[in-house]
mmCIF file of C-alpha atoms and ligand atoms in Angstrom:
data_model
loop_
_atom_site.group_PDB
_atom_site.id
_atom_site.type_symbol
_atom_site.label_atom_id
_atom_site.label_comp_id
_atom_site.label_asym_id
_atom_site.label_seq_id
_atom_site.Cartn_x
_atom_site.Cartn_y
_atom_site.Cartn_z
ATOM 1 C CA UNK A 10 -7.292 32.698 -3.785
ATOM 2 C CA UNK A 11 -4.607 31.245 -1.429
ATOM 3 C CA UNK A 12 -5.629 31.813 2.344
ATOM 4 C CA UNK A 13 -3.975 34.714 4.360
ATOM 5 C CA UNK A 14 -0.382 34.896 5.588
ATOM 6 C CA UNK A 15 0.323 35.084 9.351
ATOM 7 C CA UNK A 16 3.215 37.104 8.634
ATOM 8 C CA UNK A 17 1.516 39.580 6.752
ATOM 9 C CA UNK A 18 -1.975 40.071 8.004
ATOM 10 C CA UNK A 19 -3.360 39.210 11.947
ATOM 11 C CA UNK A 20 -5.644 36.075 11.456
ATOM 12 C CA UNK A 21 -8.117 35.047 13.786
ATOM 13 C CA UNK A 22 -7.284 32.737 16.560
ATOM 14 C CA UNK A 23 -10.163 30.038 16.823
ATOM 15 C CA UNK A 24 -10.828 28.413 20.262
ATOM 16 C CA UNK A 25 -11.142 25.253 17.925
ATOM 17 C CA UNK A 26 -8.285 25.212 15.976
ATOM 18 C CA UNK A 27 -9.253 24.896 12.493
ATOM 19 C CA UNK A 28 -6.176 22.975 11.295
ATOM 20 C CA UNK A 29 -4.286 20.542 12.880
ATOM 21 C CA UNK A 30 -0.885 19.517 11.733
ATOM 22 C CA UNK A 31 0.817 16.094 13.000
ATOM 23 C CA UNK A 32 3.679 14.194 12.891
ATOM 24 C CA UNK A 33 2.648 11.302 13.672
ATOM 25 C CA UNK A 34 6.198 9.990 15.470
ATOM 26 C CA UNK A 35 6.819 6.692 17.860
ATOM 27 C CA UNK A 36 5.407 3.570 15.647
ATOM 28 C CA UNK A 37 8.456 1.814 15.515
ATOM 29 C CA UNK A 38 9.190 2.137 19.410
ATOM 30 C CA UNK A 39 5.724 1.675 20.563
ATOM 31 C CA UNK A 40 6.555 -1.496 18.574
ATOM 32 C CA UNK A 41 9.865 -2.647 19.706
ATOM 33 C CA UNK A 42 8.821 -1.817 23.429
ATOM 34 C CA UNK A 43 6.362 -5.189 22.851
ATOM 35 C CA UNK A 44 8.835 -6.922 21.320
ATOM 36 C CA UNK A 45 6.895 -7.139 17.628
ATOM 37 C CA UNK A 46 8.398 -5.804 14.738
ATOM 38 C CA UNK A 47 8.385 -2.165 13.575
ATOM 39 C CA UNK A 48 5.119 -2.783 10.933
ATOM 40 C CA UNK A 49 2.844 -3.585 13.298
ATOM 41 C CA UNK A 50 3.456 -0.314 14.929
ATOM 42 C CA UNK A 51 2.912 0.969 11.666
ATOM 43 C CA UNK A 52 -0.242 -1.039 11.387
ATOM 44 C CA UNK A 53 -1.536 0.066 14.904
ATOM 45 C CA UNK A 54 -0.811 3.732 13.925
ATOM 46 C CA UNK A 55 -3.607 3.415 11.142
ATOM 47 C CA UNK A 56 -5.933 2.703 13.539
ATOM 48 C CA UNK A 57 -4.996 5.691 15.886
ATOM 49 C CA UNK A 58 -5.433 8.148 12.543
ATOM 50 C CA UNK A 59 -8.820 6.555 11.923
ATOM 51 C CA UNK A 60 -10.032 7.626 15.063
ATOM 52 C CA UNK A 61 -8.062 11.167 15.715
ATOM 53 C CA UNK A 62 -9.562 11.901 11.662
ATOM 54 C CA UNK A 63 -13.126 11.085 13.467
ATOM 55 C CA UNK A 64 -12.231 12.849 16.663
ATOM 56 C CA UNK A 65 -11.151 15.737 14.443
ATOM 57 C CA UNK A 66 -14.486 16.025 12.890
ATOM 58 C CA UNK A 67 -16.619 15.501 15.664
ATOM 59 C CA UNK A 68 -14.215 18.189 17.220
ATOM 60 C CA UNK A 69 -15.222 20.874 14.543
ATOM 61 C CA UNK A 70 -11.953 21.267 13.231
ATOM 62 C CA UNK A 71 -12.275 21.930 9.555
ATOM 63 C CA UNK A 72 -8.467 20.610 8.564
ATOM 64 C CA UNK A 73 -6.120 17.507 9.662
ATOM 65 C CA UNK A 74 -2.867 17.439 8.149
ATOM 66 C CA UNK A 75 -0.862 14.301 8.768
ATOM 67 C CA UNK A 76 3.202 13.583 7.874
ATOM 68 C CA UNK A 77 2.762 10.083 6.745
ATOM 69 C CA UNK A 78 6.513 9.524 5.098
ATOM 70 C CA UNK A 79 9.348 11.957 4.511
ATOM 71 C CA UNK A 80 11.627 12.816 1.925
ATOM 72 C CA UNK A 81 14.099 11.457 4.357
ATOM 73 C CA UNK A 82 12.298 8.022 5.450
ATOM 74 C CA UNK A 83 13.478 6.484 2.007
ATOM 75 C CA UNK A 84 17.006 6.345 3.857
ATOM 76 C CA UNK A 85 15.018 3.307 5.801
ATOM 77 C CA UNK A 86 15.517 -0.103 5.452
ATOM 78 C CA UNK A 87 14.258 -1.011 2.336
ATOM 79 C CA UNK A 88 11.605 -3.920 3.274
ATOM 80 C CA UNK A 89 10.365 -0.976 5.802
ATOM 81 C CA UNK A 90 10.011 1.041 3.348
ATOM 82 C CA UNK A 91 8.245 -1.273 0.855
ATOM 83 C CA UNK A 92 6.084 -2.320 3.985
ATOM 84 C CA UNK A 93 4.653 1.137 4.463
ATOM 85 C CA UNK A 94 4.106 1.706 0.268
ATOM 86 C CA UNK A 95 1.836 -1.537 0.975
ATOM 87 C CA UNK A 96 0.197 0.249 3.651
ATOM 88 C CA UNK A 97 -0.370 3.121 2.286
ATOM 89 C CA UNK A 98 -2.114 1.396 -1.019
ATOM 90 C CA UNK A 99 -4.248 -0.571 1.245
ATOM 91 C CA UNK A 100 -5.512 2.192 3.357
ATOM 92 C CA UNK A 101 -6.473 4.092 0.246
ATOM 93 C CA UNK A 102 -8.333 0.725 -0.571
ATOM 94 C CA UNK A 103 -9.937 0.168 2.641
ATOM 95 C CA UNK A 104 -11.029 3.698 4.222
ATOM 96 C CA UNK A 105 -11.460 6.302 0.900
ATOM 97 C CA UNK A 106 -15.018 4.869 0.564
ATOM 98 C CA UNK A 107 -15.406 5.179 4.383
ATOM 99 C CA UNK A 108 -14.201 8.630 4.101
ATOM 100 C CA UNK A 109 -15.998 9.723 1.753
ATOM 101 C CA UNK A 110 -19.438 8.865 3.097
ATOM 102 C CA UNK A 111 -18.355 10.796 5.942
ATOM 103 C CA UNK A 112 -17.895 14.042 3.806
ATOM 104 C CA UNK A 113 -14.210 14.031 4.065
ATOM 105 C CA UNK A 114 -11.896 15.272 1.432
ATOM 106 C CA UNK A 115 -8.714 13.606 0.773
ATOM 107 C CA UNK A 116 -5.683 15.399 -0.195
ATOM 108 C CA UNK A 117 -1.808 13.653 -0.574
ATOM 109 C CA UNK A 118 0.510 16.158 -1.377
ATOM 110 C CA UNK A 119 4.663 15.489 -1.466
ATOM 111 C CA UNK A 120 6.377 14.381 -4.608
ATOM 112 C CA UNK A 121 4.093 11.578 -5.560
ATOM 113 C CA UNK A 122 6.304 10.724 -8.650
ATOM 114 C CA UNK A 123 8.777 8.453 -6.440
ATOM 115 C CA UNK A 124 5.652 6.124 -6.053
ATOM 116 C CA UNK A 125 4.819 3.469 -8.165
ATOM 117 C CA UNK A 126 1.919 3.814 -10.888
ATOM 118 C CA UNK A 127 -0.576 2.108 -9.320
ATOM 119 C CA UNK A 128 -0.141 3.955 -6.277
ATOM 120 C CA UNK A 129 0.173 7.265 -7.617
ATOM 121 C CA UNK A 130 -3.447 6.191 -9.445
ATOM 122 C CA UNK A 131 -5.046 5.389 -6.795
ATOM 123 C CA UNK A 132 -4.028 9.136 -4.946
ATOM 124 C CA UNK A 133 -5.509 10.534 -7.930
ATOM 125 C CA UNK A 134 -8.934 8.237 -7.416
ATOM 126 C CA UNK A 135 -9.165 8.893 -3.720
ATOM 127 C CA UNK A 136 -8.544 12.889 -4.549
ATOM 128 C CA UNK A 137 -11.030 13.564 -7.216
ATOM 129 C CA UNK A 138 -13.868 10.927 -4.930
ATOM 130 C CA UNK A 139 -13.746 13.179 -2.323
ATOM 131 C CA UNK A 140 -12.937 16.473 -4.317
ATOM 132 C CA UNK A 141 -16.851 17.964 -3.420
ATOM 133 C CA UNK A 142 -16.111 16.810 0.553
ATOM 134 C CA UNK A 143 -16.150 19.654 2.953
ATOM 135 C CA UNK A 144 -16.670 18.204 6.763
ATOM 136 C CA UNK A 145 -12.673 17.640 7.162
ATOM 137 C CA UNK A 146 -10.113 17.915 4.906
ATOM 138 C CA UNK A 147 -7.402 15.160 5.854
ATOM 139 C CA UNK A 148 -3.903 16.037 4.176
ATOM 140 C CA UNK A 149 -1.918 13.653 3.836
ATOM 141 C CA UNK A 150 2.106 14.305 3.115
ATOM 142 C CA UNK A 151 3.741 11.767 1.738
ATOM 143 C CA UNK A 152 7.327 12.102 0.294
ATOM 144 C CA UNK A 153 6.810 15.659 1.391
ATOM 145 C CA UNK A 154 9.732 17.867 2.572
ATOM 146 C CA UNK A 155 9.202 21.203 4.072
ATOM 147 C CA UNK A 156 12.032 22.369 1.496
ATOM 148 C CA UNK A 157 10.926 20.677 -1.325
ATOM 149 C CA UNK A 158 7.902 22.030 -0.713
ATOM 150 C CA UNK A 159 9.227 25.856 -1.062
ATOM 151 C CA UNK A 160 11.783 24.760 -4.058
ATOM 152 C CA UNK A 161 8.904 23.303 -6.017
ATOM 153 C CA UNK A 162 6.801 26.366 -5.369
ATOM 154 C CA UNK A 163 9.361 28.341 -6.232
ATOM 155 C CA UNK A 164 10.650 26.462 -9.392
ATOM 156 C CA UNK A 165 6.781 26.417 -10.763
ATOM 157 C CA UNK A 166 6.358 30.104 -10.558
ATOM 158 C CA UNK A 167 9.772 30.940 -12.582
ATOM 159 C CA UNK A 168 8.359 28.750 -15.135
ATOM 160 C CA UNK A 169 5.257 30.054 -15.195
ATOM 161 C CA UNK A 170 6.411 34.088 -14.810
ATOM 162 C CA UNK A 171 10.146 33.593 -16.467
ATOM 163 C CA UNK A 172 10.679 37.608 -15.961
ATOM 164 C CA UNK A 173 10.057 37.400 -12.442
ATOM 165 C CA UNK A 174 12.695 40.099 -10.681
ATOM 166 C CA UNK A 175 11.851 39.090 -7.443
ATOM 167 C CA UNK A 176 9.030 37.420 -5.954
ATOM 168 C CA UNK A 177 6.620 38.128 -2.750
ATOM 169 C CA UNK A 178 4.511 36.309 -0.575
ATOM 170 C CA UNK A 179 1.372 36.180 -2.663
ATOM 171 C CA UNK A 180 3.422 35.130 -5.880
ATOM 172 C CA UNK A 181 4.886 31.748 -4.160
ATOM 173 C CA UNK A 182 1.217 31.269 -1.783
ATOM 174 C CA UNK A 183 -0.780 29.651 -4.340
ATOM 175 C CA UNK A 184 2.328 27.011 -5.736
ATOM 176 C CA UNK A 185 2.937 26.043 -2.327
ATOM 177 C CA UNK A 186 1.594 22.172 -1.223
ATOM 178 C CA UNK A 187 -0.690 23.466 1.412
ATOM 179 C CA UNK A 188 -2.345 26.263 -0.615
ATOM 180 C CA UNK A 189 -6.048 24.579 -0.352
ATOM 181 C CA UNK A 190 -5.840 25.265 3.264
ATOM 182 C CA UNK A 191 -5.734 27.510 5.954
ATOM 183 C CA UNK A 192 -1.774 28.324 8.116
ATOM 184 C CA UNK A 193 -1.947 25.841 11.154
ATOM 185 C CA UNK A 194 -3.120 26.653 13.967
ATOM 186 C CA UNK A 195 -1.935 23.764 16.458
ATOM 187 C CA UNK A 196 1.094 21.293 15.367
ATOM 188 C CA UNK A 197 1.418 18.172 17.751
ATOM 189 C CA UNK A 198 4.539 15.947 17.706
ATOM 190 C CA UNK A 199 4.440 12.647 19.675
ATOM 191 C CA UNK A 200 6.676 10.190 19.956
ATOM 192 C CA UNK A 201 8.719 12.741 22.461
ATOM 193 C CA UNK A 202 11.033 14.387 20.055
ATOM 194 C CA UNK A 203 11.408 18.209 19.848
ATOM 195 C CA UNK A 204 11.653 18.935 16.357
ATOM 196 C CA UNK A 205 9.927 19.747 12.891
ATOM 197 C CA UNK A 206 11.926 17.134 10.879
ATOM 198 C CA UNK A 207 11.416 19.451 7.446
ATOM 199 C CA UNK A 208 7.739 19.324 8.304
ATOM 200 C CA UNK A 209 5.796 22.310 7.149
ATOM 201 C CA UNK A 210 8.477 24.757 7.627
ATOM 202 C CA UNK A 211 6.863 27.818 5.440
ATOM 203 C CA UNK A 212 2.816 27.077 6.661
ATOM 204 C CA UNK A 213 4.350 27.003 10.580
ATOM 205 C CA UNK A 214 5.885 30.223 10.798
ATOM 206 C CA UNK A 215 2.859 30.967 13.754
ATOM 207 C CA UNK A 216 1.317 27.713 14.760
ATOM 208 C CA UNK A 217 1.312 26.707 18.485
ATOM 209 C CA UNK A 218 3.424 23.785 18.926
ATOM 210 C CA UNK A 219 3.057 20.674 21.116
ATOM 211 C CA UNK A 220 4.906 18.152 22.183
ATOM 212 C CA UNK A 221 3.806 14.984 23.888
ATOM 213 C CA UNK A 222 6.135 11.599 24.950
ATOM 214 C CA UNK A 223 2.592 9.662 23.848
ATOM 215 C CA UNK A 224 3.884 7.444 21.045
ATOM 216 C CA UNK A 225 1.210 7.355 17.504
ATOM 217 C CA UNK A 226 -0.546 4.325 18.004
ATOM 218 C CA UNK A 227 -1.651 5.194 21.671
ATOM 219 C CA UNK A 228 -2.821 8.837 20.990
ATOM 220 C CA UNK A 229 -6.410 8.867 20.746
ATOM 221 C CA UNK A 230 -9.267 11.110 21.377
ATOM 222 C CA UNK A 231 -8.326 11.846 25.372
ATOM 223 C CA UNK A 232 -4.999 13.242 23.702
ATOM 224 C CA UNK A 233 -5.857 15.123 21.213
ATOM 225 C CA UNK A 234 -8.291 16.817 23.585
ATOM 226 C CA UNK A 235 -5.295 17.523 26.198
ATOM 227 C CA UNK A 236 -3.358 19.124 23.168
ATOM 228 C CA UNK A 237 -6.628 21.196 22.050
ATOM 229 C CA UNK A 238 -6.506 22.473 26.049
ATOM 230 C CA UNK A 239 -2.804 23.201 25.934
ATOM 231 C CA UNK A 240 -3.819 25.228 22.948
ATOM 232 C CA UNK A 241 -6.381 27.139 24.486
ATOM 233 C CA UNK A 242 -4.464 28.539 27.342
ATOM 234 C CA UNK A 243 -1.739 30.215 25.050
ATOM 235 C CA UNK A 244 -1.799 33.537 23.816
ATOM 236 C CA UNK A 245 -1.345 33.842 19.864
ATOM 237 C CA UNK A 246 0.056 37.533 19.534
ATOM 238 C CA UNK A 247 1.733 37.707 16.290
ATOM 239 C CA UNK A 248 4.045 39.795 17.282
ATOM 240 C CA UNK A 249 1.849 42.170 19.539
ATOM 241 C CA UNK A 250 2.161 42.898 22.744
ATOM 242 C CA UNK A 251 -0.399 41.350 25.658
ATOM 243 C CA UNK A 252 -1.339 44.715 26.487
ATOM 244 C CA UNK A 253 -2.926 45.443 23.077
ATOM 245 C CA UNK A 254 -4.559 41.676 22.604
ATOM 246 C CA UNK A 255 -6.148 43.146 25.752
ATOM 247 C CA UNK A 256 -7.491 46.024 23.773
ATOM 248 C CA UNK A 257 -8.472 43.864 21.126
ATOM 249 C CA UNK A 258 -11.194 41.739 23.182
ATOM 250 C CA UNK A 259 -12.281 44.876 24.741
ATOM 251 C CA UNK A 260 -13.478 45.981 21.101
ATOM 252 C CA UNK A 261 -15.012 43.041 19.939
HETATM 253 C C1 LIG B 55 6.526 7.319 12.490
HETATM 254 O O1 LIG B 55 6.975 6.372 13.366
HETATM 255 C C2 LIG B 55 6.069 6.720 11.182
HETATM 256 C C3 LIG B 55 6.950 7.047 10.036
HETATM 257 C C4 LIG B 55 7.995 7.813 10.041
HETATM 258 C C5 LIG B 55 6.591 6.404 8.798
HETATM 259 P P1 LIG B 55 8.492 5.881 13.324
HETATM 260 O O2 LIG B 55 8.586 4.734 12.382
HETATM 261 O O3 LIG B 55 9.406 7.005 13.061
HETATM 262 O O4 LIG B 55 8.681 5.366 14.806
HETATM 263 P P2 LIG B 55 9.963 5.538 15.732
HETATM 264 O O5 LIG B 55 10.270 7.010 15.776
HETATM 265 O O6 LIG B 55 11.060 4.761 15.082
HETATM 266 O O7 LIG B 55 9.538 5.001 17.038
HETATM 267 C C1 LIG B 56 9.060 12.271 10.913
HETATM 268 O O1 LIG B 56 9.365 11.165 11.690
HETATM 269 C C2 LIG B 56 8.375 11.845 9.663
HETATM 270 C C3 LIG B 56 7.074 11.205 9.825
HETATM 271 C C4 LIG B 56 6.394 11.048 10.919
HETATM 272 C C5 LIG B 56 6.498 10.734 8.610
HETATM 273 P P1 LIG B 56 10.828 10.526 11.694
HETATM 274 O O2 LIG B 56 10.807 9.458 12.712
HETATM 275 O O3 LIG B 56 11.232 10.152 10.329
HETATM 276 O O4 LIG B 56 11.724 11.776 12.172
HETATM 277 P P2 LIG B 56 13.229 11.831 12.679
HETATM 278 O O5 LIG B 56 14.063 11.154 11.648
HETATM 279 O O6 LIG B 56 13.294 11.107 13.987
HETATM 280 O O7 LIG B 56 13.524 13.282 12.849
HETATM 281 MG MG1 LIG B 57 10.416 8.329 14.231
#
């Protein structure tokens, strides 16, 4: 079963969100504002998801999905982009037994065959570890595209339904990336740009975003916690009005 649509039925709005979706933006200045190079940015922004993926749990909040590397951040420079393939293989090393004592599942999802073997074994390793783990599910996307995402869906249910006429909501839900977990609730940007950069375009359609100038490797605990508040004071109608959200809380 594939969790419920926001567009197509109400859900409930947690005080605690219960997913969290990040792009994790502003290594490479956070960097260059210290005059180092770009990586250690990089390198200092694993450190910053170690503790937001602990904050997260302490927190309560039952999903963490993180934009690691784009479909687009292969137009980098090519010993960046090898750098942060190296990172990525020796996270996995270091922190999926870490991780996994602390009940967390790990999920990668993006199009992992652009990765080399070894790499793409070890996302299998760390995924079927921590398949059973159910205290925070940290999603990773990696070579993920918002419209890849929705192409692939879309692609694998023609195969598997070639008569399709048309198709609905609940026939592209469970071939999307994201289908092991709930719609976001809260999306945070840092690094101070304004945009979704073919992020989770389909799963957003109702999540409260945020925006903050703080760049990756200085957002920590205190920041999540100021997004979590700027969460808290909006209203989530759905497309209602304020007068019947009013109505709502009166019957519950
Ligand atoms: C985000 O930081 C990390 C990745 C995209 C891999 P950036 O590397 O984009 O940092 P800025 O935006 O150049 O500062
Ligand atoms: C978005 O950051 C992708 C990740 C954080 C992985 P970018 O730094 O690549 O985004 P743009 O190019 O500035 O929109
Ligand atoms: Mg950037």
């Amino acid at each position: 079963m594939s969790p419920p649509s926001s567009t197509q039925q109400i859900p409930d709005a947690p005080l605690v969100p219960q997913h969290v979706a990040v792009i994790m933006d502003g290594n490479g200045r956070w960097a260059t504002a210290r005059y180092l190079p770009r990586v250690t940015g990089h390198v200092k922004g694993v450190d910053a998801v170690r503790n937001v993926v602990r904050a997260c749990a302490e927190r309560g909040i039952g999903y963490l999905t993180l934009f690691a590397f784009s479909s687009e951040n292969w137009r980098r420079p090519a010993d960046e982009v090898s750098t942060l393939m190296r990172l990525f293989s020796t996270v996995l090393e270091r922190e999926v037994g870490k991780m996994h004592a602390n009940g967390i599942r790990v999920k990668v999802v993006g199009d992992l065959t652009r990765f080399d073997a070894r790499l793409q074994e070890q996302i299998r390793e760390a995924e079927e570890k921590t398949a059973a783990n159910r205290v925070l599910t940290l999603t990773i996307c990696a070579n993920y595209g918002g419209r890849w995402d929705i192409l692939q869906a879309t692609n694998r249910l023609l195969a598997d339904r070639p008569g399709l006429a048309s198709v609905t909501e609940a026939d592209l839900a469970p071939y999307l990336c994201m289908a092991h977990a709930p719609e976001p609730d809260l999306f945070i940007r840092t690094g101070g740009e304004q945009r979704i950069s073919n992020f989770l375009l389909w799963q957003l359609a109702y999540t409260e975003l945020y925006f903050t100038d703080t760049f990756w490797p200085d957002f920590d605990a205190a920041a999540l916690d100021d997004a979590i508040l700027s969460y808290q004071k909006r209203e989530r109608r759905f497309g209602r009005t304020s007068a019947q959200l009013v109505e709502v809380r009166k019957a519950s």
